[in-house]
mmCIF file of C-alpha atoms in Angstrom:
data_model
loop_
_atom_site.group_PDB
_atom_site.id
_atom_site.type_symbol
_atom_site.label_atom_id
_atom_site.label_comp_id
_atom_site.label_asym_id
_atom_site.label_seq_id
_atom_site.Cartn_x
_atom_site.Cartn_y
_atom_site.Cartn_z
ATOM 1 C CA MET H 30 14.967 10.429 26.434
ATOM 2 C CA ARG H 31 11.516 9.865 24.626
ATOM 3 C CA PHE H 32 8.802 12.479 25.133
ATOM 4 C CA PHE H 33 6.397 10.304 23.533
ATOM 5 C CA GLU H 34 5.743 7.081 21.325
ATOM 6 C CA THR H 35 4.218 6.965 17.976
ATOM 7 C CA GLU H 36 1.786 4.265 16.691
ATOM 8 C CA PHE H 37 0.310 4.177 13.378
ATOM 9 C CA LEU H 38 -3.457 3.330 12.517
ATOM 10 C CA GLU H 39 -4.355 1.279 9.249
ATOM 11 C CA ASP H 40 -4.672 4.273 6.982
ATOM 12 C CA ALA H 41 -1.290 5.812 7.866
ATOM 13 C CA GLU H 42 0.645 2.218 7.455
ATOM 14 C CA ASP H 43 -1.360 2.114 3.964
ATOM 15 C CA PHE H 44 -0.092 5.728 3.087
ATOM 16 C CA LEU H 45 3.500 4.624 4.040
ATOM 17 C CA SER H 46 3.131 1.600 2.075
ATOM 18 C CA ARG H 47 2.603 3.573 -1.211
ATOM 19 C CA LEU H 48 5.908 5.586 -0.615
ATOM 20 C CA ASN H 49 9.188 4.553 -1.843
ATOM 21 C CA GLU H 50 11.797 2.903 0.720
ATOM 22 C CA LYS H 51 13.894 6.231 1.167
ATOM 23 C CA ALA H 52 10.981 8.296 1.755
ATOM 24 C CA VAL H 53 9.399 6.014 4.236
ATOM 25 C CA ARG H 54 13.180 5.983 5.961
ATOM 26 C CA LYS H 55 13.077 9.756 6.135
ATOM 27 C CA ILE H 56 9.801 10.094 7.591
ATOM 28 C CA ILE H 57 10.472 7.468 10.183
ATOM 29 C CA TYR H 58 13.883 9.272 11.089
ATOM 30 C CA ASN H 59 11.983 12.391 11.464
ATOM 31 C CA ILE H 60 9.410 10.852 13.633
ATOM 32 C CA ASP H 61 12.167 9.208 15.827
ATOM 33 C CA LEU H 62 13.717 12.647 16.043
ATOM 34 C CA ALA H 63 10.660 14.548 16.876
ATOM 35 C CA GLU H 64 9.972 11.896 19.659
ATOM 36 C CA GLN H 65 13.471 12.850 21.292
ATOM 37 C CA THR H 66 13.538 16.569 20.792
ATOM 38 C CA ASN H 67 9.824 17.925 20.406
ATOM 39 C CA ASP H 68 11.173 19.920 17.438
ATOM 40 C CA PRO H 69 8.357 22.205 16.253
ATOM 41 C CA LYS H 70 10.021 22.024 12.441
ATOM 42 C CA LEU H 71 9.096 18.330 12.662
ATOM 43 C CA PHE H 72 5.665 18.369 14.294
ATOM 44 C CA LYS H 73 3.386 21.111 15.190
ATOM 45 C CA LYS H 74 -0.054 21.641 16.282
ATOM 46 C CA LEU H 75 -2.653 22.312 13.615
ATOM 47 C CA GLN H 76 -6.088 22.750 15.114
ATOM 48 C CA GLU H 77 -7.682 21.760 18.411
ATOM 49 C CA GLU H 78 -6.246 18.163 18.993
ATOM 50 C CA ILE H 79 -4.841 17.426 15.400
ATOM 51 C CA TRP H 80 -1.074 17.698 14.925
ATOM 52 C CA GLU H 81 1.041 17.029 11.998
ATOM 53 C CA PHE H 82 4.461 15.366 11.194
ATOM 54 C CA ARG H 83 6.270 17.216 8.747
ATOM 55 C CA THR H 84 8.662 15.709 6.195
ATOM 56 C CA ARG H 85 10.094 17.169 3.143
ATOM 57 C CA TYR H 86 11.455 14.592 0.682
ATOM 58 C CA ALA H 87 12.489 14.994 -2.959
ATOM 59 C CA GLY H 88 10.634 18.267 -3.452
ATOM 60 C CA LEU H 89 7.478 16.891 -1.623
ATOM 61 C CA GLN H 90 5.920 18.041 1.541
ATOM 62 C CA VAL H 91 4.760 14.711 3.053
ATOM 63 C CA ARG H 92 2.457 14.979 6.240
ATOM 64 C CA LEU H 93 1.192 12.544 8.537
ATOM 65 C CA LEU H 94 -1.876 13.678 10.812
ATOM 66 C CA ALA H 95 -1.985 12.797 14.417
ATOM 67 C CA PHE H 96 -3.322 13.190 17.845
ATOM 68 C CA TRP H 97 -2.494 12.196 21.437
ATOM 69 C CA ASP H 98 -3.471 9.604 23.559
ATOM 70 C CA SER H 99 -2.508 9.859 27.186
ATOM 71 C CA THR H 100 -5.194 7.607 28.873
ATOM 72 C CA ASP H 101 -2.132 5.150 29.794
ATOM 73 C CA ILE H 102 -0.469 6.530 32.684
ATOM 74 C CA LYS H 103 3.088 4.910 31.904
ATOM 75 C CA THR H 104 3.062 5.963 27.965
ATOM 76 C CA THR H 105 1.908 9.078 26.187
ATOM 77 C CA LEU H 106 1.144 7.874 22.616
ATOM 78 C CA PHE H 107 1.124 9.756 19.501
ATOM 79 C CA ILE H 108 -1.434 8.258 17.155
ATOM 80 C CA ALA H 109 -0.875 8.914 13.326
ATOM 81 C CA THR H 110 -4.152 8.746 11.432
ATOM 82 C CA HIS H 111 -3.332 9.251 8.038
ATOM 83 C CA GLY H 112 -0.915 10.792 5.644
ATOM 84 C CA PHE H 113 -0.625 12.805 2.082
ATOM 85 C CA ILE H 114 1.572 14.853 -0.046
ATOM 86 C CA LYS H 115 0.743 18.485 0.545
ATOM 87 C CA LYS H 116 0.395 20.645 -2.476
ATOM 88 C CA VAL H 117 -0.383 23.771 -0.968
ATOM 89 C CA ASP H 118 0.745 25.983 1.851
ATOM 90 C CA LYS H 119 -2.243 25.344 4.045
ATOM 91 C CA VAL H 120 -3.108 21.915 5.189
ATOM 92 C CA PRO H 121 -6.655 21.055 3.459
ATOM 93 C CA ALA H 122 -9.572 21.112 5.834
ATOM 94 C CA ARG H 123 -10.918 17.822 4.730
ATOM 95 C CA GLU H 124 -7.629 16.184 5.844
ATOM 96 C CA ILE H 125 -8.180 17.745 9.209
ATOM 97 C CA GLU H 126 -11.651 16.578 9.421
ATOM 98 C CA ARG H 127 -10.437 12.862 8.235
ATOM 99 C CA ALA H 128 -7.983 12.991 11.162
ATOM 100 C CA LYS H 129 -10.771 14.029 13.579
ATOM 101 C CA LYS H 130 -13.117 11.260 12.239
ATOM 102 C CA LEU H 131 -10.147 8.599 12.674
ATOM 103 C CA ARG H 132 -9.540 10.191 16.180
ATOM 104 C CA ASP H 133 -13.193 9.590 17.301
ATOM 105 C CA LYS H 134 -13.298 5.966 15.967
ATOM 106 C CA TYR H 135 -10.022 5.425 17.650
ATOM 107 C CA PHE H 136 -11.379 6.377 21.135
ATOM 108 C CA GLY H 137 -14.846 4.798 20.426
ATOM 109 C CA ASN H 138 -13.127 1.465 20.220
ATOM 110 C CA LYS H 139 -10.746 1.773 22.877
#
């Protein structure tokens, strides 16, 4: 059973396209696992409506920020906005702001 489905906005796809194949496979594996388990080690709420997918690969902390879209009664979507390599413990505020702007743009175009 899946709790939700994940879709990727263009910025998230661009980020993934710049990573090596093994890193992308691990990220997709973790996203698939999160969709089935709701495991807070794999994704968690950061602030208001912004969440993060968390993947550790080759010593790097890879993050994809995302938000929920529950406007379709049949499917709850988790929309990945963009990604980055996390270098400090706290997610930079500019990354959260970027996710919020992409969220607003997504709903504005819907």
